[in-house]
Amino acid sequence: MKRQFRGAAFAAAPFLIGSTAHAQWSSPYTAPRNAVVDAAGAKSVEVEAGAGLLRVEGRAGLRQVQVTGTAQSSSQQFLARIKLIAERRGDVVFIKADIPDDERNYNGDNYSASLDLVIEVPQGINADVSDGSGDTKIANVGSLDATDGSGSFSVIGAAGSVRITDGSGDLTIENVGGDLNVNDGSGDINVRNVTGSFTVESDGSGGIYATDVRGSVIVQHDGSGSIEVNKIGKDFRVESKGSGSIEYADVSGTVDIPERHRDRRGRSYDR
């Protein structure tokens, strides 16, 4: 493959919210929103995040879910209404960024509001994550089911299967211990090191780049953008393709792509 996988740089990125997280606000009001929840015997963590940065990181030996948050608003009055809900619900640890929808005052002025969250969880715990807007990074969990609105979304380490439904923004996914399924609106999809199969159920626009997948790579529907795969342990199949090229190399199983994209060199371009 002539393309270098671009997600590698993320692996070294710290799971911290630095000063750049607040650069989007000209002169914000901020306040901490922190919590600790006992995770002994918990089977999963459920996160409902809104606007703001989100980090979910599994840590070995941790028996609690530790949440460090920063609420931000352009209005001090509205800031007080931004809440963090963190509680145990049976065998689930539930975390929610509670940001009121009515971001206007009585004069009709708009408020800006967000809640940045860093959530440390027991390593390998299953996670169900829903995020509104802002960049999201998840590492060292078990199985993962995630829905994301906008912003970049990265997963570095999931011991089980992963399912992601994404609106817009680039996806970076590495080191998945099971199958990977993706529904994506727009933005590039970068995938590396998947133990199971990688299936793109639907992709609107943006490139799809995958390497080191031990199972099959299946693209059920792709609107536009290039597809490049390398080091595939089983089959490579593209069922529906709009515009953009298809390139593949080192596929152990069968290759089944639309006729107009085929040639004898394991590489094809629009004709």
PDB file of N, CA, C and O in Angstrom, residues 65-95:
ATOM      1  N   VAL A  65     -15.233   4.077  38.711  1.00  0.00           N
ATOM      2  CA  VAL A  65     -15.285   4.951  37.549  1.00  0.00           C
ATOM      3  C   VAL A  65     -15.042   6.369  38.058  1.00  0.00           C
ATOM      4  O   VAL A  65     -15.781   6.861  38.913  1.00  0.00           O
ATOM      5  N   GLN A  66     -14.003   6.981  37.559  1.00  0.00           N
ATOM      6  CA  GLN A  66     -13.602   8.313  38.019  1.00  0.00           C
ATOM      7  C   GLN A  66     -13.840   9.321  36.900  1.00  0.00           C
ATOM      8  O   GLN A  66     -13.314   9.173  35.803  1.00  0.00           O
ATOM      9  N   VAL A  67     -14.636  10.327  37.183  1.00  0.00           N
ATOM     10  CA  VAL A  67     -15.014  11.321  36.179  1.00  0.00           C
ATOM     11  C   VAL A  67     -14.435  12.677  36.566  1.00  0.00           C
ATOM     12  O   VAL A  67     -14.673  13.161  37.675  1.00  0.00           O
ATOM     13  N   THR A  68     -13.683  13.256  35.652  1.00  0.00           N
ATOM     14  CA  THR A  68     -13.172  14.610  35.827  1.00  0.00           C
ATOM     15  C   THR A  68     -13.754  15.471  34.707  1.00  0.00           C
ATOM     16  O   THR A  68     -13.499  15.205  33.530  1.00  0.00           O
ATOM     17  N   GLY A  69     -14.549  16.455  35.072  1.00  0.00           N
ATOM     18  CA  GLY A  69     -15.231  17.249  34.070  1.00  0.00           C
ATOM     19  C   GLY A  69     -15.031  18.737  34.261  1.00  0.00           C
ATOM     20  O   GLY A  69     -14.747  19.215  35.367  1.00  0.00           O
ATOM     21  N   THR A  70     -15.179  19.464  33.154  1.00  0.00           N
ATOM     22  CA  THR A  70     -15.124  20.926  33.187  1.00  0.00           C
ATOM     23  C   THR A  70     -16.328  21.470  32.430  1.00  0.00           C
ATOM     24  O   THR A  70     -16.438  21.279  31.213  1.00  0.00           O
ATOM     25  N   ALA A  71     -17.229  22.104  33.155  1.00  0.00           N
ATOM     26  CA  ALA A  71     -18.374  22.756  32.534  1.00  0.00           C
ATOM     27  C   ALA A  71     -17.946  24.132  32.047  1.00  0.00           C
ATOM     28  O   ALA A  71     -17.184  24.834  32.718  1.00  0.00           O
ATOM     29  N   GLN A  72     -18.470  24.526  30.872  1.00  0.00           N
ATOM     30  CA  GLN A  72     -18.125  25.813  30.279  1.00  0.00           C
ATOM     31  C   GLN A  72     -19.380  26.469  29.725  1.00  0.00           C
ATOM     32  O   GLN A  72     -20.217  25.790  29.120  1.00  0.00           O
ATOM     33  N   SER A  73     -19.479  27.766  29.900  1.00  0.00           N
ATOM     34  CA  SER A  73     -20.593  28.502  29.324  1.00  0.00           C
ATOM     35  C   SER A  73     -20.208  29.968  29.168  1.00  0.00           C
ATOM     36  O   SER A  73     -19.360  30.485  29.901  1.00  0.00           O
ATOM     37  N   SER A  74     -20.852  30.634  28.228  1.00  0.00           N
ATOM     38  CA  SER A  74     -20.654  32.066  28.053  1.00  0.00           C
ATOM     39  C   SER A  74     -21.493  32.864  29.043  1.00  0.00           C
ATOM     40  O   SER A  74     -21.388  34.090  29.108  1.00  0.00           O
ATOM     41  N   SER A  75     -22.320  32.163  29.822  1.00  0.00           N
ATOM     42  CA  SER A  75     -23.169  32.805  30.825  1.00  0.00           C
ATOM     43  C   SER A  75     -22.939  32.142  32.186  1.00  0.00           C
ATOM     44  O   SER A  75     -23.054  30.927  32.315  1.00  0.00           O
ATOM     45  N   GLN A  76     -22.647  32.937  33.187  1.00  0.00           N
ATOM     46  CA  GLN A  76     -22.443  32.380  34.516  1.00  0.00           C
ATOM     47  C   GLN A  76     -23.728  31.779  35.070  1.00  0.00           C
ATOM     48  O   GLN A  76     -23.710  30.759  35.757  1.00  0.00           O
ATOM     49  N   GLN A  77     -24.855  32.385  34.736  1.00  0.00           N
ATOM     50  CA  GLN A  77     -26.135  31.849  35.190  1.00  0.00           C
ATOM     51  C   GLN A  77     -26.414  30.486  34.567  1.00  0.00           C
ATOM     52  O   GLN A  77     -26.867  29.560  35.252  1.00  0.00           O
ATOM     53  N   PHE A  78     -26.132  30.364  33.263  1.00  0.00           N
ATOM     54  CA  PHE A  78     -26.375  29.093  32.589  1.00  0.00           C
ATOM     55  C   PHE A  78     -25.379  28.028  33.049  1.00  0.00           C
ATOM     56  O   PHE A  78     -25.707  26.839  33.087  1.00  0.00           O
ATOM     57  N   LEU A  79     -24.165  28.440  33.410  1.00  0.00           N
ATOM     58  CA  LEU A  79     -23.145  27.497  33.880  1.00  0.00           C
ATOM     59  C   LEU A  79     -23.654  26.661  35.043  1.00  0.00           C
ATOM     60  O   LEU A  79     -23.398  25.450  35.117  1.00  0.00           O
ATOM     61  N   ALA A  80     -24.393  27.279  35.960  1.00  0.00           N
ATOM     62  CA  ALA A  80     -24.897  26.567  37.137  1.00  0.00           C
ATOM     63  C   ALA A  80     -25.894  25.476  36.775  1.00  0.00           C
ATOM     64  O   ALA A  80     -26.146  24.565  37.577  1.00  0.00           O
ATOM     65  N   ARG A  81     -26.454  25.552  35.569  1.00  0.00           N
ATOM     66  CA  ARG A  81     -27.456  24.571  35.159  1.00  0.00           C
ATOM     67  C   ARG A  81     -26.842  23.357  34.466  1.00  0.00           C
ATOM     68  O   ARG A  81     -27.543  22.403  34.139  1.00  0.00           O
ATOM     69  N   ILE A  82     -25.548  23.388  34.221  1.00  0.00           N
ATOM     70  CA  ILE A  82     -24.867  22.251  33.600  1.00  0.00           C
ATOM     71  C   ILE A  82     -24.508  21.254  34.697  1.00  0.00           C
ATOM     72  O   ILE A  82     -23.729  21.564  35.604  1.00  0.00           O
ATOM     73  N   LYS A  83     -25.074  20.069  34.624  1.00  0.00           N
ATOM     74  CA  LYS A  83     -24.911  19.073  35.689  1.00  0.00           C
ATOM     75  C   LYS A  83     -24.183  17.831  35.169  1.00  0.00           C
ATOM     76  O   LYS A  83     -24.212  17.525  33.973  1.00  0.00           O
ATOM     77  N   LEU A  84     -23.574  17.133  36.077  1.00  0.00           N
ATOM     78  CA  LEU A  84     -22.991  15.815  35.809  1.00  0.00           C
ATOM     79  C   LEU A  84     -23.764  14.784  36.615  1.00  0.00           C
ATOM     80  O   LEU A  84     -23.846  14.871  37.844  1.00  0.00           O
ATOM     81  N   ILE A  85     -24.346  13.817  35.918  1.00  0.00           N
ATOM     82  CA  ILE A  85     -25.031  12.704  36.582  1.00  0.00           C
ATOM     83  C   ILE A  85     -24.108  11.500  36.538  1.00  0.00           C
ATOM     84  O   ILE A  85     -23.658  11.075  35.470  1.00  0.00           O
ATOM     85  N   ALA A  86     -23.798  10.941  37.682  1.00  0.00           N
ATOM     86  CA  ALA A  86     -22.919   9.770  37.773  1.00  0.00           C
ATOM     87  C   ALA A  86     -23.458   8.873  38.874  1.00  0.00           C
ATOM     88  O   ALA A  86     -23.444   9.247  40.051  1.00  0.00           O
ATOM     89  N   GLU A  87     -23.941   7.678  38.498  1.00  0.00           N
ATOM     90  CA  GLU A  87     -24.582   6.819  39.480  1.00  0.00           C
ATOM     91  C   GLU A  87     -24.530   5.362  39.050  1.00  0.00           C
ATOM     92  O   GLU A  87     -24.301   5.039  37.883  1.00  0.00           O
ATOM     93  N   ARG A  88     -24.750   4.491  39.998  1.00  0.00           N
ATOM     94  CA  ARG A  88     -24.811   3.060  39.747  1.00  0.00           C
ATOM     95  C   ARG A  88     -26.262   2.661  39.519  1.00  0.00           C
ATOM     96  O   ARG A  88     -27.154   3.012  40.301  1.00  0.00           O
ATOM     97  N   ARG A  89     -26.507   1.951  38.402  1.00  0.00           N
ATOM     98  CA  ARG A  89     -27.826   1.429  38.095  1.00  0.00           C
ATOM     99  C   ARG A  89     -27.713  -0.075  37.899  1.00  0.00           C
ATOM    100  O   ARG A  89     -27.515  -0.562  36.798  1.00  0.00           O
ATOM    101  N   GLY A  90     -27.838  -0.808  38.987  1.00  0.00           N
ATOM    102  CA  GLY A  90     -27.652  -2.262  38.922  1.00  0.00           C
ATOM    103  C   GLY A  90     -26.214  -2.595  38.566  1.00  0.00           C
ATOM    104  O   GLY A  90     -25.282  -2.192  39.271  1.00  0.00           O
ATOM    105  N   ASP A  91     -26.022  -3.326  37.464  1.00  0.00           N
ATOM    106  CA  ASP A  91     -24.663  -3.681  37.065  1.00  0.00           C
ATOM    107  C   ASP A  91     -24.102  -2.724  36.014  1.00  0.00           C
ATOM    108  O   ASP A  91     -23.141  -3.033  35.323  1.00  0.00           O
ATOM    109  N   VAL A  92     -24.726  -1.537  35.907  1.00  0.00           N
ATOM    110  CA  VAL A  92     -24.282  -0.520  34.955  1.00  0.00           C
ATOM    111  C   VAL A  92     -23.874   0.746  35.699  1.00  0.00           C
ATOM    112  O   VAL A  92     -24.586   1.201  36.604  1.00  0.00           O
ATOM    113  N   VAL A  93     -22.739   1.310  35.324  1.00  0.00           N
ATOM    114  CA  VAL A  93     -22.356   2.635  35.810  1.00  0.00           C
ATOM    115  C   VAL A  93     -22.812   3.645  34.759  1.00  0.00           C
ATOM    116  O   VAL A  93     -22.406   3.572  33.594  1.00  0.00           O
ATOM    117  N   PHE A  94     -23.668   4.580  35.168  1.00  0.00           N
ATOM    118  CA  PHE A  94     -24.293   5.517  34.241  1.00  0.00           C
ATOM    119  C   PHE A  94     -23.696   6.909  34.423  1.00  0.00           C
ATOM    120  O   PHE A  94     -23.679   7.453  35.540  1.00  0.00           O
ATOM    121  N   ILE A  95     -23.215   7.481  33.322  1.00  0.00           N
ATOM    122  CA  ILE A  95     -22.636   8.824  33.332  1.00  0.00           C
ATOM    123  C   ILE A  95     -23.356   9.658  32.283  1.00  0.00           C
ATOM    124  O   ILE A  95     -23.477   9.249  31.128  1.00  0.00           O
TER     125      ILE A  95
END
